[in-house]
């Protein structure tokens, strides 16, 4: 694969993650509306969910690579399980924000900053994944012979 393309994707991924994590930290650190409450760092549990989310998919793909399959394009049950667990952990990360804000543990302003940070992270991951697939497809078409 083209070095420039991989380097560009890694830079975009690092930039998106750093902006998303920065929004999450700022959302927890700022005192909203001049309140005298102590800083509340419970919302950073969502960052832990973002960091843990890819691991089930990576582990499942490692297990599925050991299995012989009839159709290499058909995903195995391990890959389906990994995708499900990854989606579940990512959904828990966003759902946890709603619960913490609804109960009053975090303020709604913190919720907004955390949610915007999560959206930045997810959009970055999705954009890099789509770009990677597009680059890989173009490279396969050019190296057909």
PDB file of C-alpha atoms in Angstrom:
ATOM      1  CA  UNK A   1       0.000   0.000   0.000  1.00  0.00           C
ATOM      2  CA  UNK A   2       1.111   3.545  -0.696  1.00  0.00           C
ATOM      3  CA  UNK A   3       3.202   5.019   2.147  1.00  0.00           C
ATOM      4  CA  UNK A   4       1.739   8.502   1.710  1.00  0.00           C
ATOM      5  CA  UNK A   5      -1.791   7.178   1.983  1.00  0.00           C
ATOM      6  CA  UNK A   6      -1.052   5.158   5.122  1.00  0.00           C
ATOM      7  CA  UNK A   7       0.793   8.091   6.695  1.00  0.00           C
ATOM      8  CA  UNK A   8      -2.104  10.433   5.870  1.00  0.00           C
ATOM      9  CA  UNK A   9      -4.614   8.034   7.411  1.00  0.00           C
ATOM     10  CA  UNK A  10      -2.520   7.695  10.572  1.00  0.00           C
ATOM     11  CA  UNK A  11      -2.191  11.468  10.884  1.00  0.00           C
ATOM     12  CA  UNK A  12      -5.945  11.913  10.399  1.00  0.00           C
ATOM     13  CA  UNK A  13      -6.643   9.182  12.947  1.00  0.00           C
ATOM     14  CA  UNK A  14      -4.279  10.753  15.503  1.00  0.00           C
ATOM     15  CA  UNK A  15      -5.754  14.211  14.929  1.00  0.00           C
ATOM     16  CA  UNK A  16      -9.336  12.996  15.287  1.00  0.00           C
ATOM     17  CA  UNK A  17      -8.589  11.035  18.445  1.00  0.00           C
ATOM     18  CA  UNK A  18      -6.693  13.918  20.022  1.00  0.00           C
ATOM     19  CA  UNK A  19      -9.513  16.382  19.281  1.00  0.00           C
ATOM     20  CA  UNK A  20     -12.126  13.941  20.633  1.00  0.00           C
ATOM     21  CA  UNK A  21     -10.184  13.183  23.809  1.00  0.00           C
ATOM     22  CA  UNK A  22      -9.491  16.905  24.310  1.00  0.00           C
ATOM     23  CA  UNK A  23     -13.212  17.692  24.076  1.00  0.00           C
ATOM     24  CA  UNK A  24     -13.925  14.947  26.613  1.00  0.00           C
ATOM     25  CA  UNK A  25     -11.319  16.233  29.074  1.00  0.00           C
ATOM     26  CA  UNK A  26     -12.400  19.859  28.676  1.00  0.00           C
ATOM     27  CA  UNK A  27     -16.007  18.832  29.261  1.00  0.00           C
ATOM     28  CA  UNK A  28     -15.030  17.330  32.604  1.00  0.00           C
ATOM     29  CA  UNK A  29     -12.581  20.020  33.704  1.00  0.00           C
ATOM     30  CA  UNK A  30     -14.646  23.175  33.112  1.00  0.00           C
ATOM     31  CA  UNK A  31     -16.958  24.582  35.805  1.00  0.00           C
ATOM     32  CA  UNK A  32     -20.204  25.240  33.942  1.00  0.00           C
ATOM     33  CA  UNK A  33     -22.494  28.174  34.788  1.00  0.00           C
ATOM     34  CA  UNK A  34     -20.174  29.362  37.554  1.00  0.00           C
ATOM     35  CA  UNK A  35     -21.143  26.418  39.753  1.00  0.00           C
ATOM     36  CA  UNK A  36     -19.031  25.752  42.805  1.00  0.00           C
ATOM     37  CA  UNK A  37     -19.188  21.993  42.311  1.00  0.00           C
ATOM     38  CA  UNK A  38     -15.945  20.058  42.243  1.00  0.00           C
ATOM     39  CA  UNK A  39     -14.758  18.816  38.896  1.00  0.00           C
ATOM     40  CA  UNK A  40     -16.517  15.615  37.911  1.00  0.00           C
ATOM     41  CA  UNK A  41     -14.476  13.061  35.995  1.00  0.00           C
ATOM     42  CA  UNK A  42     -17.092  10.283  35.747  1.00  0.00           C
ATOM     43  CA  UNK A  43     -17.771  11.163  32.124  1.00  0.00           C
ATOM     44  CA  UNK A  44     -14.275   9.980  31.198  1.00  0.00           C
ATOM     45  CA  UNK A  45     -15.600   6.423  31.576  1.00  0.00           C
ATOM     46  CA  UNK A  46     -16.801   6.848  28.006  1.00  0.00           C
ATOM     47  CA  UNK A  47     -13.205   7.335  26.855  1.00  0.00           C
ATOM     48  CA  UNK A  48     -12.415   3.962  28.397  1.00  0.00           C
ATOM     49  CA  UNK A  49     -15.240   2.496  26.307  1.00  0.00           C
ATOM     50  CA  UNK A  50     -13.785   4.065  23.154  1.00  0.00           C
ATOM     51  CA  UNK A  51     -10.383   2.592  23.955  1.00  0.00           C
ATOM     52  CA  UNK A  52     -11.777  -0.888  24.735  1.00  0.00           C
ATOM     53  CA  UNK A  53     -14.187  -1.047  21.800  1.00  0.00           C
ATOM     54  CA  UNK A  54     -11.816  -2.330  19.059  1.00  0.00           C
ATOM     55  CA  UNK A  55     -10.372  -5.195  21.119  1.00  0.00           C
ATOM     56  CA  UNK A  56     -13.226  -7.733  20.692  1.00  0.00           C
ATOM     57  CA  UNK A  57     -13.126  -7.240  16.925  1.00  0.00           C
ATOM     58  CA  UNK A  58      -9.337  -7.628  16.762  1.00  0.00           C
ATOM     59  CA  UNK A  59      -9.397 -10.755  18.927  1.00  0.00           C
ATOM     60  CA  UNK A  60     -12.277 -12.267  16.955  1.00  0.00           C
ATOM     61  CA  UNK A  61     -10.506 -11.681  13.645  1.00  0.00           C
ATOM     62  CA  UNK A  62      -7.394 -13.349  15.062  1.00  0.00           C
ATOM     63  CA  UNK A  63      -9.453 -16.414  15.983  1.00  0.00           C
ATOM     64  CA  UNK A  64     -11.245 -16.470  12.642  1.00  0.00           C
ATOM     65  CA  UNK A  65      -7.983 -16.367  10.699  1.00  0.00           C
ATOM     66  CA  UNK A  66      -7.174 -19.823  12.073  1.00  0.00           C
ATOM     67  CA  UNK A  67     -10.423 -21.291  10.721  1.00  0.00           C
ATOM     68  CA  UNK A  68     -10.560 -22.701   7.225  1.00  0.00           C
ATOM     69  CA  UNK A  69     -13.564 -21.410   5.364  1.00  0.00           C
ATOM     70  CA  UNK A  70     -15.211 -22.252   2.089  1.00  0.00           C
ATOM     71  CA  UNK A  71     -15.792 -18.643   1.032  1.00  0.00           C
ATOM     72  CA  UNK A  72     -13.042 -16.220   2.131  1.00  0.00           C
ATOM     73  CA  UNK A  73     -15.359 -13.236   1.670  1.00  0.00           C
ATOM     74  CA  UNK A  74     -17.985 -14.682   4.038  1.00  0.00           C
ATOM     75  CA  UNK A  75     -17.487 -13.571   7.671  1.00  0.00           C
ATOM     76  CA  UNK A  76     -17.248 -16.283  10.315  1.00  0.00           C
ATOM     77  CA  UNK A  77     -19.263 -16.494  13.503  1.00  0.00           C
ATOM     78  CA  UNK A  78     -16.207 -15.193  15.412  1.00  0.00           C
ATOM     79  CA  UNK A  79     -16.155 -12.063  13.250  1.00  0.00           C
ATOM     80  CA  UNK A  80     -19.878 -11.547  13.819  1.00  0.00           C
ATOM     81  CA  UNK A  81     -19.381 -11.915  17.575  1.00  0.00           C
ATOM     82  CA  UNK A  82     -16.475  -9.443  17.535  1.00  0.00           C
ATOM     83  CA  UNK A  83     -18.501  -6.901  15.569  1.00  0.00           C
ATOM     84  CA  UNK A  84     -21.425  -7.306  17.961  1.00  0.00           C
ATOM     85  CA  UNK A  85     -19.276  -6.832  21.070  1.00  0.00           C
ATOM     86  CA  UNK A  86     -17.511  -3.831  19.547  1.00  0.00           C
ATOM     87  CA  UNK A  87     -20.848  -2.218  18.727  1.00  0.00           C
ATOM     88  CA  UNK A  88     -22.146  -3.050  22.196  1.00  0.00           C
ATOM     89  CA  UNK A  89     -19.184  -1.430  23.964  1.00  0.00           C
ATOM     90  CA  UNK A  90     -19.418   1.684  21.778  1.00  0.00           C
ATOM     91  CA  UNK A  91     -23.162   1.935  22.465  1.00  0.00           C
ATOM     92  CA  UNK A  92     -22.570   1.523  26.200  1.00  0.00           C
ATOM     93  CA  UNK A  93     -20.130   4.437  26.008  1.00  0.00           C
ATOM     94  CA  UNK A  94     -22.784   6.723  24.561  1.00  0.00           C
ATOM     95  CA  UNK A  95     -25.624   5.321  26.682  1.00  0.00           C
ATOM     96  CA  UNK A  96     -23.593   5.813  29.844  1.00  0.00           C
ATOM     97  CA  UNK A  97     -23.412   9.527  29.073  1.00  0.00           C
ATOM     98  CA  UNK A  98     -27.201   9.764  28.863  1.00  0.00           C
ATOM     99  CA  UNK A  99     -27.621   7.924  32.171  1.00  0.00           C
ATOM    100  CA  UNK A 100     -25.011  10.026  33.993  1.00  0.00           C
ATOM    101  CA  UNK A 101     -26.581  13.274  32.745  1.00  0.00           C
ATOM    102  CA  UNK A 102     -30.147  12.161  33.472  1.00  0.00           C
ATOM    103  CA  UNK A 103     -29.335  11.129  37.026  1.00  0.00           C
ATOM    104  CA  UNK A 104     -27.473  14.399  37.600  1.00  0.00           C
ATOM    105  CA  UNK A 105     -23.993  13.021  38.175  1.00  0.00           C
ATOM    106  CA  UNK A 106     -22.662  15.107  35.288  1.00  0.00           C
ATOM    107  CA  UNK A 107     -24.055  18.387  33.983  1.00  0.00           C
ATOM    108  CA  UNK A 108     -25.768  18.631  30.621  1.00  0.00           C
ATOM    109  CA  UNK A 109     -22.970  20.874  29.384  1.00  0.00           C
ATOM    110  CA  UNK A 110     -20.449  18.136  30.184  1.00  0.00           C
ATOM    111  CA  UNK A 111     -22.758  15.718  28.407  1.00  0.00           C
ATOM    112  CA  UNK A 112     -22.692  17.923  25.297  1.00  0.00           C
ATOM    113  CA  UNK A 113     -18.903  18.185  25.265  1.00  0.00           C
ATOM    114  CA  UNK A 114     -18.467  14.452  25.844  1.00  0.00           C
ATOM    115  CA  UNK A 115     -20.999  13.634  23.135  1.00  0.00           C
ATOM    116  CA  UNK A 116     -19.293  15.950  20.653  1.00  0.00           C
ATOM    117  CA  UNK A 117     -15.937  14.334  21.492  1.00  0.00           C
ATOM    118  CA  UNK A 118     -17.428  10.882  20.940  1.00  0.00           C
ATOM    119  CA  UNK A 119     -18.942  11.939  17.632  1.00  0.00           C
ATOM    120  CA  UNK A 120     -15.569  13.324  16.490  1.00  0.00           C
ATOM    121  CA  UNK A 121     -13.878  10.019  17.389  1.00  0.00           C
ATOM    122  CA  UNK A 122     -16.512   7.873  15.660  1.00  0.00           C
ATOM    123  CA  UNK A 123     -16.563  10.037  12.509  1.00  0.00           C
ATOM    124  CA  UNK A 124     -12.765   9.931  12.387  1.00  0.00           C
ATOM    125  CA  UNK A 125     -12.731   6.140  12.660  1.00  0.00           C
ATOM    126  CA  UNK A 126     -15.442   5.784  10.042  1.00  0.00           C
ATOM    127  CA  UNK A 127     -13.747   8.200   7.645  1.00  0.00           C
ATOM    128  CA  UNK A 128     -10.360   6.489   7.974  1.00  0.00           C
ATOM    129  CA  UNK A 129     -11.935   3.068   7.491  1.00  0.00           C
ATOM    130  CA  UNK A 130     -13.769   4.198   4.337  1.00  0.00           C
ATOM    131  CA  UNK A 131     -10.607   5.845   2.980  1.00  0.00           C
ATOM    132  CA  UNK A 132      -8.578   2.701   3.703  1.00  0.00           C
ATOM    133  CA  UNK A 133     -11.098   0.496   1.884  1.00  0.00           C
ATOM    134  CA  UNK A 134     -11.181   2.916  -1.063  1.00  0.00           C
ATOM    135  CA  UNK A 135      -7.368   3.029  -1.311  1.00  0.00           C
ATOM    136  CA  UNK A 136      -7.113  -0.740  -1.032  1.00  0.00           C
ATOM    137  CA  UNK A 137      -9.763  -1.258  -3.743  1.00  0.00           C
ATOM    138  CA  UNK A 138      -8.031   1.160  -6.141  1.00  0.00           C
ATOM    139  CA  UNK A 139      -4.711  -0.530  -5.531  1.00  0.00           C
ATOM    140  CA  UNK A 140      -6.191  -3.972  -6.248  1.00  0.00           C
ATOM    141  CA  UNK A 141      -7.731  -2.669  -9.482  1.00  0.00           C
ATOM    142  CA  UNK A 142      -4.381  -1.231 -10.606  1.00  0.00           C
ATOM    143  CA  UNK A 143      -2.471  -4.422  -9.772  1.00  0.00           C
ATOM    144  CA  UNK A 144      -4.933  -6.727 -11.514  1.00  0.00           C
ATOM    145  CA  UNK A 145      -2.345  -8.349 -13.757  1.00  0.00           C
TER     146      UNK A 145
END
